[in-house]
Short mmCIF file of C-alpha atoms and ligand atoms in Angstrom, two decimals:
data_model
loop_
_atom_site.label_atom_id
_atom_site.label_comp_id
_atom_site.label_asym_id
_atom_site.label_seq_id
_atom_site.Cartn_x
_atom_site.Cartn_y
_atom_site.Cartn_z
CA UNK A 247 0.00 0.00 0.00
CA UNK A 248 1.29 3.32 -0.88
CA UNK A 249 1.59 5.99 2.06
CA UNK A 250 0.13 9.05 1.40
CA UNK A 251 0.97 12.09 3.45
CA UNK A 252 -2.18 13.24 5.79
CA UNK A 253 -2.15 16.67 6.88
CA UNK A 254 -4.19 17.32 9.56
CA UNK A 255 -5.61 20.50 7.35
CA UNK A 256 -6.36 18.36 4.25
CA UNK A 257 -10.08 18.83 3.11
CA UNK A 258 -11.94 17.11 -0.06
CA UNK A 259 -15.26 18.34 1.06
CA UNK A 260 -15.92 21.66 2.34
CA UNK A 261 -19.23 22.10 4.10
CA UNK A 262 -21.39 24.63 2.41
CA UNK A 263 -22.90 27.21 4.43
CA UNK A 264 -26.95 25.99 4.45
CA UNK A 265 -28.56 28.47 6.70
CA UNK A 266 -27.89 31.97 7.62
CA UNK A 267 -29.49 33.93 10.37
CA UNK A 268 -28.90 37.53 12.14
CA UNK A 269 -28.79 37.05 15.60
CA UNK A 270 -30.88 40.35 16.92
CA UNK A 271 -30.96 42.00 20.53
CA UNK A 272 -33.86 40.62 22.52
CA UNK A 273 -34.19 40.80 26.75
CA UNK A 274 -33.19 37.64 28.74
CA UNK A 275 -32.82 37.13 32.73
CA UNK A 276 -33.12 40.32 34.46
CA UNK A 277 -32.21 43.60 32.28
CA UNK A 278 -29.93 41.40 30.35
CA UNK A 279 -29.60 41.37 26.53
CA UNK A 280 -28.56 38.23 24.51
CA UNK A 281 -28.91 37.88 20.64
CA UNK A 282 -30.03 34.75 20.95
CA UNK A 283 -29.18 32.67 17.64
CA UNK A 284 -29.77 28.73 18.52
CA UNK A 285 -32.73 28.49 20.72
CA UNK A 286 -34.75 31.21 18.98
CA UNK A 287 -38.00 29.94 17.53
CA UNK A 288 -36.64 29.27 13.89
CA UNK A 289 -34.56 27.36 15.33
CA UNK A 290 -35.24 25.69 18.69
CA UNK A 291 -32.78 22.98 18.51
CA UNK A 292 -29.16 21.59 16.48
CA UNK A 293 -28.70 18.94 17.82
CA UNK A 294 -27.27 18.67 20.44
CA UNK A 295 -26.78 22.52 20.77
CA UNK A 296 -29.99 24.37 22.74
CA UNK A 297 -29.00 27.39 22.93
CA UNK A 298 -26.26 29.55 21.87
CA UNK A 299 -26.15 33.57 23.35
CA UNK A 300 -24.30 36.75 22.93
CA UNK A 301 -24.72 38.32 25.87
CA UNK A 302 -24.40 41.83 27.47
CA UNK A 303 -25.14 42.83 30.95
CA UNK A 304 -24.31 45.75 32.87
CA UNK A 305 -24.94 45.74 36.98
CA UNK A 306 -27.31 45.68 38.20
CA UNK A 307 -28.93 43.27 35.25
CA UNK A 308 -28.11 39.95 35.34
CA UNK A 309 -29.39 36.13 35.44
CA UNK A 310 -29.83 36.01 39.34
CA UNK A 311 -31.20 32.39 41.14
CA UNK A 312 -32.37 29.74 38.63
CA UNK A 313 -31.91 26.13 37.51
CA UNK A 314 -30.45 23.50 35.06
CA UNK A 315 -31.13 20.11 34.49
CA UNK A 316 -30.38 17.83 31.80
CA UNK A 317 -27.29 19.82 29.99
CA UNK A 318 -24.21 21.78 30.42
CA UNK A 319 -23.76 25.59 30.34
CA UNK A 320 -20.42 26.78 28.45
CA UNK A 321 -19.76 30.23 29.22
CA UNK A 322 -16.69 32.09 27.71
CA UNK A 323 -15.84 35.82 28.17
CA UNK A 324 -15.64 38.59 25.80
CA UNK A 325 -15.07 41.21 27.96
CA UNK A 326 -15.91 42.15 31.85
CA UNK A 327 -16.21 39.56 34.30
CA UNK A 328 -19.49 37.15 35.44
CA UNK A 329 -19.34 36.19 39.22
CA UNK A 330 -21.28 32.98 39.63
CA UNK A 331 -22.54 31.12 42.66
CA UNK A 332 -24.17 27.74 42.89
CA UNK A 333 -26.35 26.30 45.71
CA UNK A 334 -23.20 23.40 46.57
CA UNK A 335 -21.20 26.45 47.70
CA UNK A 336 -18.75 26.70 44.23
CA UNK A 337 -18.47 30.20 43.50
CA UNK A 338 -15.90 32.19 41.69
CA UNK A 339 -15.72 34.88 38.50
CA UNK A 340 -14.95 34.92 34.90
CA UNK A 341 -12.90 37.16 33.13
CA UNK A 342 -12.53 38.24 29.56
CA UNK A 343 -11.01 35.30 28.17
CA UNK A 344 -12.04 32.68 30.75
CA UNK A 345 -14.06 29.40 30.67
CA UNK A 346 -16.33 27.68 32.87
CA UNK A 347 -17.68 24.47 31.24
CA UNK A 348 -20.31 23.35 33.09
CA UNK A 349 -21.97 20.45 33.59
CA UNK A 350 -25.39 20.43 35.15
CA UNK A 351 -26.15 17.01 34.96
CA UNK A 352 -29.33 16.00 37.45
CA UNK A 353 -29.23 19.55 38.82
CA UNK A 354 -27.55 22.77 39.34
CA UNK A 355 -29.05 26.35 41.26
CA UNK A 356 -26.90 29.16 40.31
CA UNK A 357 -26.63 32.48 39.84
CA UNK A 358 -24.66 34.92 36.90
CA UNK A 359 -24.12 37.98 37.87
CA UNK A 360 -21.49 41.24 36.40
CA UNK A 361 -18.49 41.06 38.69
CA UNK A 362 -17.30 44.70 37.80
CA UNK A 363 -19.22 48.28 36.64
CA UNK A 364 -19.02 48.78 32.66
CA UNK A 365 -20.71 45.66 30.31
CA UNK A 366 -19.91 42.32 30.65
CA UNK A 367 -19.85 40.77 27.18
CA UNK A 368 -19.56 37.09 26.14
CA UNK A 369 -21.05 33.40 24.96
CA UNK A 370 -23.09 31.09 26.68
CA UNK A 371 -23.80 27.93 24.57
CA UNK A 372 -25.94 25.28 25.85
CA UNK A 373 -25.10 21.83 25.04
CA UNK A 374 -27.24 18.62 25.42
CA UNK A 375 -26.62 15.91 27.61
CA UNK A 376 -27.33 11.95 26.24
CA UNK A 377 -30.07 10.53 28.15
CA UNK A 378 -27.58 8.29 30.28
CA UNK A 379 -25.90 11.54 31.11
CA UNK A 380 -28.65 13.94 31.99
CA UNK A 381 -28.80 12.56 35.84
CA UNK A 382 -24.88 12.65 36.61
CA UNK A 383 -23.27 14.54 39.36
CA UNK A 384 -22.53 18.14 38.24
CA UNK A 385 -19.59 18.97 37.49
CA UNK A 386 -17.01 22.29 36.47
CA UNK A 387 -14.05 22.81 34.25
CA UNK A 388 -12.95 26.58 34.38
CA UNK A 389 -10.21 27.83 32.44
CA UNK A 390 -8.43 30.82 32.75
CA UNK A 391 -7.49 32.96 29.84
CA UNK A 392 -3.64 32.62 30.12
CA UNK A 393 -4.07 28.67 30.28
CA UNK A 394 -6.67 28.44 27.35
CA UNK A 395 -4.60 26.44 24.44
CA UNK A 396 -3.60 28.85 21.55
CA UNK A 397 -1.74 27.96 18.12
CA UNK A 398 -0.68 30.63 15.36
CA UNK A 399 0.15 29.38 11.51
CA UNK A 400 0.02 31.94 8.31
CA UNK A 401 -1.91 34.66 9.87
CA UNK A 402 -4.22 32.28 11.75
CA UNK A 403 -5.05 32.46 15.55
CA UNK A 404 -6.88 29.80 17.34
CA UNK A 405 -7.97 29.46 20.26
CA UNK A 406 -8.75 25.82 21.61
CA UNK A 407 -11.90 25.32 23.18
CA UNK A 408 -12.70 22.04 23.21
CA UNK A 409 -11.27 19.55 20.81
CA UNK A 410 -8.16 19.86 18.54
CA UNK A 411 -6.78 22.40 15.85
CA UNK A 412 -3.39 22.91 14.21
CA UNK A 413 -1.92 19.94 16.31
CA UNK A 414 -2.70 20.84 19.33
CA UNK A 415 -5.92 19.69 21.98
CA UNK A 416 -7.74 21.26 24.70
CA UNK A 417 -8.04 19.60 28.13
CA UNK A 418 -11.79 20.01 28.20
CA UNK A 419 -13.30 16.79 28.92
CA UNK A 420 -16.85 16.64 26.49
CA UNK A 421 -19.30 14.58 27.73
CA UNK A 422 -21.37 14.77 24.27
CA UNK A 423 -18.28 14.75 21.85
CA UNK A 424 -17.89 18.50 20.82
CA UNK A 425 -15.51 21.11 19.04
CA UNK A 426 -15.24 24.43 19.99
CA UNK A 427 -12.71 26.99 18.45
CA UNK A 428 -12.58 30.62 18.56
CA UNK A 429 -10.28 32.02 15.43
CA UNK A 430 -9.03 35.10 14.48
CA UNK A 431 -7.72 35.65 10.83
CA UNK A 432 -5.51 38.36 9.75
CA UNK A 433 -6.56 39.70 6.94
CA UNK A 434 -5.43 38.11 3.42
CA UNK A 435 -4.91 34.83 5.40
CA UNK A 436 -7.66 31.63 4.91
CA UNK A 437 -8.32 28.68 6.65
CA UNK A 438 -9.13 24.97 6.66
CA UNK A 439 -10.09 23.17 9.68
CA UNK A 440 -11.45 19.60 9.91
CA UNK A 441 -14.64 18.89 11.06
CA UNK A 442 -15.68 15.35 11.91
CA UNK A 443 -18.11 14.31 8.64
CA UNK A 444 -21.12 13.08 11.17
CA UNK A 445 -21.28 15.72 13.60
CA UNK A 446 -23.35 18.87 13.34
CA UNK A 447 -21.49 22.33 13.11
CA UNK A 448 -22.11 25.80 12.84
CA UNK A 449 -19.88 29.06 12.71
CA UNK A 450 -20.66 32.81 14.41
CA UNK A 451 -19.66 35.77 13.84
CA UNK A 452 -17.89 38.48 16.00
CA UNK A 453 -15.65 40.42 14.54
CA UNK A 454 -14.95 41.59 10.83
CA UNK A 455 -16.29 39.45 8.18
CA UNK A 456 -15.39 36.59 6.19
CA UNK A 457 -16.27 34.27 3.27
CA UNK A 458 -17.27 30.89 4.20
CA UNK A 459 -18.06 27.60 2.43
CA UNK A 460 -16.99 28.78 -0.66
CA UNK A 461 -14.66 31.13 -1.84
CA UNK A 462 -17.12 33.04 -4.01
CA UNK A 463 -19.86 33.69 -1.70
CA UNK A 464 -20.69 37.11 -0.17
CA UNK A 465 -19.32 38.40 3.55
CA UNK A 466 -20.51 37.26 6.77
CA UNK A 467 -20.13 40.21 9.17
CA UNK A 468 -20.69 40.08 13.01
CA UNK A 469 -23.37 38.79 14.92
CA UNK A 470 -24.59 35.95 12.55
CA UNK A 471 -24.99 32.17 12.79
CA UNK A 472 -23.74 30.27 9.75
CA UNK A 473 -24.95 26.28 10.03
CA UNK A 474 -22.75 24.45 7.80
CA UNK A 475 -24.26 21.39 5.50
CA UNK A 476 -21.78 18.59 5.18
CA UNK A 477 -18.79 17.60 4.56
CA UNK A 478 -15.60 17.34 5.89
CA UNK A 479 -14.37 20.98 6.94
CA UNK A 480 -14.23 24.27 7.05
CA UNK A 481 -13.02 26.74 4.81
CA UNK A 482 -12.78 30.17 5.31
CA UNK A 483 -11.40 33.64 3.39
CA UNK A 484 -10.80 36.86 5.06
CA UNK A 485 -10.73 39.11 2.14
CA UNK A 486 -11.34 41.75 4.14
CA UNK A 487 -8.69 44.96 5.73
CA UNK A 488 -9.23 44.16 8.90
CA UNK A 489 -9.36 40.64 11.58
CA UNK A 490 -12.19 38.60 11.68
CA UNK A 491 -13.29 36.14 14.65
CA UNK A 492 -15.23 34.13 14.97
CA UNK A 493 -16.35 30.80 16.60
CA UNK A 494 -16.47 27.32 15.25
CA UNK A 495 -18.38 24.58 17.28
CA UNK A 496 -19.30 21.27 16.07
CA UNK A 497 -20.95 18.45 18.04
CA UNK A 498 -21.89 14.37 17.61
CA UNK A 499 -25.89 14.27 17.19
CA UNK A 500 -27.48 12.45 19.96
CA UNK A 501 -30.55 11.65 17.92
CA UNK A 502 -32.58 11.52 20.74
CA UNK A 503 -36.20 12.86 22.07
CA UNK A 504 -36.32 16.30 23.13
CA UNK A 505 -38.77 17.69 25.48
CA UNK A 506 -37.55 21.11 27.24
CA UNK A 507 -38.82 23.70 29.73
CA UNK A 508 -36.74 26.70 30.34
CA UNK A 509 -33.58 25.37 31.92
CA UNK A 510 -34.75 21.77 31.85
CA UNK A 511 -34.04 19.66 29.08
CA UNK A 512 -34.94 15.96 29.32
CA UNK A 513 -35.99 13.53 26.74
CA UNK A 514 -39.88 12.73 27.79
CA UNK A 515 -42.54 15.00 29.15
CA UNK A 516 -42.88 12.37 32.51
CA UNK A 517 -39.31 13.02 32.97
CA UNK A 518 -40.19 16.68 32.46
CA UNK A 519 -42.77 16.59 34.96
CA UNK A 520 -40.86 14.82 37.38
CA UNK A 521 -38.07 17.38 37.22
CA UNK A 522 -40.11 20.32 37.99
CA UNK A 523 -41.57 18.11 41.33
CA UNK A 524 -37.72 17.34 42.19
CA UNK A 525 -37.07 20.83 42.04
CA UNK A 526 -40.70 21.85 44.02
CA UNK A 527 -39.54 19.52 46.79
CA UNK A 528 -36.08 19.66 46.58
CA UNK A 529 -35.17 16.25 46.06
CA UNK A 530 -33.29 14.37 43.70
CA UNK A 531 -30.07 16.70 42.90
CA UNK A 532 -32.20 19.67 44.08
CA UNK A 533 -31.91 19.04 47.97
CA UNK A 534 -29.78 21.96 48.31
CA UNK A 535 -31.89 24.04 46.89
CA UNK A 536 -34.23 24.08 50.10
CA UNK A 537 -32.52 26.89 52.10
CA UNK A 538 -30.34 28.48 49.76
CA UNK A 539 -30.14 32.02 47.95
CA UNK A 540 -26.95 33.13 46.01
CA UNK A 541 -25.14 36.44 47.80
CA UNK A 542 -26.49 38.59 45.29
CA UNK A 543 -29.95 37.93 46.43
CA UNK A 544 -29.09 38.32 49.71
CA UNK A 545 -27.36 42.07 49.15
CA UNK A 546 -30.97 43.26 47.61
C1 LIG B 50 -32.23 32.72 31.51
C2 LIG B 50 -32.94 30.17 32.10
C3 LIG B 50 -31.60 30.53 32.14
N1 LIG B 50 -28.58 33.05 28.61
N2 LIG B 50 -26.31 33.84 28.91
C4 LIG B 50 -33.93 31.05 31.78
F1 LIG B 50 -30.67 29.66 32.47
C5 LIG B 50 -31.22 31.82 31.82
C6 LIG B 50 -29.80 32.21 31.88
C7 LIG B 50 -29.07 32.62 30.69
C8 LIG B 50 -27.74 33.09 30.66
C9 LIG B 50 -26.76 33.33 31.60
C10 LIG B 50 -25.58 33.84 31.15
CL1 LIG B 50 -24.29 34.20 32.25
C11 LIG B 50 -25.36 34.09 29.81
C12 LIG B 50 -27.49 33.36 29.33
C13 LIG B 50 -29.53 32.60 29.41
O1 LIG B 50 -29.25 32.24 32.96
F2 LIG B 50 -31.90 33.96 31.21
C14 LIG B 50 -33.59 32.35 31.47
N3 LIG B 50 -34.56 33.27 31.15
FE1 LIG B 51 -27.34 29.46 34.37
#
C-alpha cells in the first residue's frame, strides 16, 4: 500500500454554508440582553446545541437564582467579568477570556451575575446531555485565559476550546463529543479546519467578516450564525482589511427525544414533569436548593 501524506488540514469536502441567520438584541434574565441565535423559535434545537447567546449585561442586570437540568452551560468571556454562585457552595468569577464548562447534569441552582461596573460581554452555549448523562453529578471545568490552548500558523489564531486544531488539543473533557474553536484571521490569510463528517457544526460571527463555504460567496459580518451542510471541513477567506473572529463549534448528534422547559431539558414530558416536582420539593439533585439564595440575592 502506498503511504500518502495526511495533513491534519487536508479537506476534499468543504461544508457549504446551508442556513444563515442575524442574531438580533432581545431581553433575557433580568435587564440582560442576549442575541439569541440557537434556541430562537426558527430554530429551537441543532442537535445537540440548545442554545447559543451573545450576551451583554451591565450591573445591576443579570441572570440572578435559577436552575439546570439535563445539559451543560459553556460560558466564555468577551469582555468584563461574570461572578457565579451555585447552591453546593462553588463560586468564583470569569474574566474576559475565561471558561467555565459546566456540567449540570441531574441539577444545578446558580446564579450569573457582572463582577465589575461597565458591560460584561460574552457566549453562553448550551449543550445537550445523552439521556444516560442527563442525571450525573454536576460537574465544572474553568479555564483561565492565560491557560486556554492557543496555536498561530500563516496569519491564523486559534484558540482551543474544546477539541483539537493545528496539532494541538484542549483539556476540556466533552461529555457529548464537541468542538469548539474561537479564530481570528488576519486579513489576506484563509483557513481549513477539519470537522468530523457526522457531527453537526455551525460558525458565528464576531468580529470583521469573512467568506465561508466557498470562496465566491458574499461576507458574513458580526453577529450571525452560519450552520454548515456537510462535509468534511471548514473553509474560510478573510478578504477583508481588517481581523475577523469568529467561533467554530461542532458536536456528535445524539438523535434523541427532546422535550424542554426553560432550563430543563430531558428527553420525555414524565421526565419533564418529574423534574419540575424534584425541584418543588427539593429532592433528587435539588436538595440543596431548600434553604439556599446566592449572595447577590441576599445584598438586595
Ligand atoms: C435565563 C434560564 C436561564 N442566557 N447567557 C432562563 F438559564 C437563563 C440564563 C441565561 C444566561 C446566563 C448567562 Cl451568564 C449568559 C445566558 C440565558 O441564565 F436567562 C432564562 N430566562
Ligand atoms: Fe445558568
Amino acid at each position: 500500500m502506498v503511504e500518502t501524506e495526511i495533513s491534519d488540514e487536508m479537506i476534499n469536502v468543504p461544508r457549504p454554508v446551508v442556513r444563515k441567520f442575524q442574531a438580533r438584541p432581545q431581553r433575557e434574565g433580568v435587564g440582560a440582553v442576549v442575541r439569541r441565535s440557537i434556541g430562537r423559535f426558527e430554530l429551537k434545537y441543532f442537535d445537540p446545541f440548545l442554545v447559543l447567546d451573545e450576551f451583554s449585561v451591565s450591573a445591576p442586570a443579570g441572570f440572578p437564582d435559577h436552575p439546570h437540568r439535563g445539559f451543560e452551560t459553556v460560558t466564555y468571556m468577551l469582555q468584563g467579568a461574570i461572578t457565579h454562585e451555585d447552591f453546593a457552595g462553588h463560586k468564583g468569577t470569569i474574566g474576559a477570556g475565561d471558561l467555565q464548562w459546566m456540567t449540570a447534569g441531574r441539577g444545578i441552582v446558580h446564579s450569573e451575575m457582572p463582577a465589575s461596573q461597565g458591560v460584561q460581554k460574552g457566549l453562553q452555549l448550551w449543550i445537550n446531555l445523552s439521556s444516560k448523562h442527563k442525571m450525573i453529578e454536576p460537574r465544572y471545568q474553568e479555564i483561565q485565559s492565560d491557560d486556554i490552548v492557543e496555536a498561530e500558523k500563516n496569519g491564523i489564531k486559534v484558540r482551543i476550546i474544546a477539541g483539537e486544531a493545528l496539532g494541538k488539543r484542549s483539556p476540556i473533557y466533552t461529555r457529548t463529543p464537541t468542538l469548539y474553536l474561537d479564530f481570528t484571521l488576519k486579513p489576506g490569510s484563509n483557513l481549513q479546519q477539519p470537522i468530523p463528517k457526522s457531527w453537526n457544526a455551525f460558525v458565528y460571527v464576531l468580529e470583521g467578516e469573512g467568506i465561508f463555504g466557498n470562496s465566491r460567496s458574499s461576507p458574513t459580518t458580526a453577529h450571525h450564525l452560519l450552520l454548515l451542510g456537510p462535509g468534511d471541513g471548514l473553509m474560510v477567506w478573510n478578504k477583508s482589511s481588517k481581523p475577523l473572529r469568529f467561533i467554530l463549534v461542532g458536536g456528535e448528534p445524539l438523535g434523541e427525544p427532546l422535550v424542554q422547559f426553560g432550563p430543563f431539558v430531558m428527553n420525555t414530558q414524565e421526565e419533564i414533569d418529574q423534574t419540575i416536582r424534584d425541584f418543588e420539593n427539593c429532592v433528587n439533585g435539588f436538595e440543596r436548593a431548600s434553604d439556599w439564595q446566592s449572595q447577590a440575592m441576599v445584598d438586595c
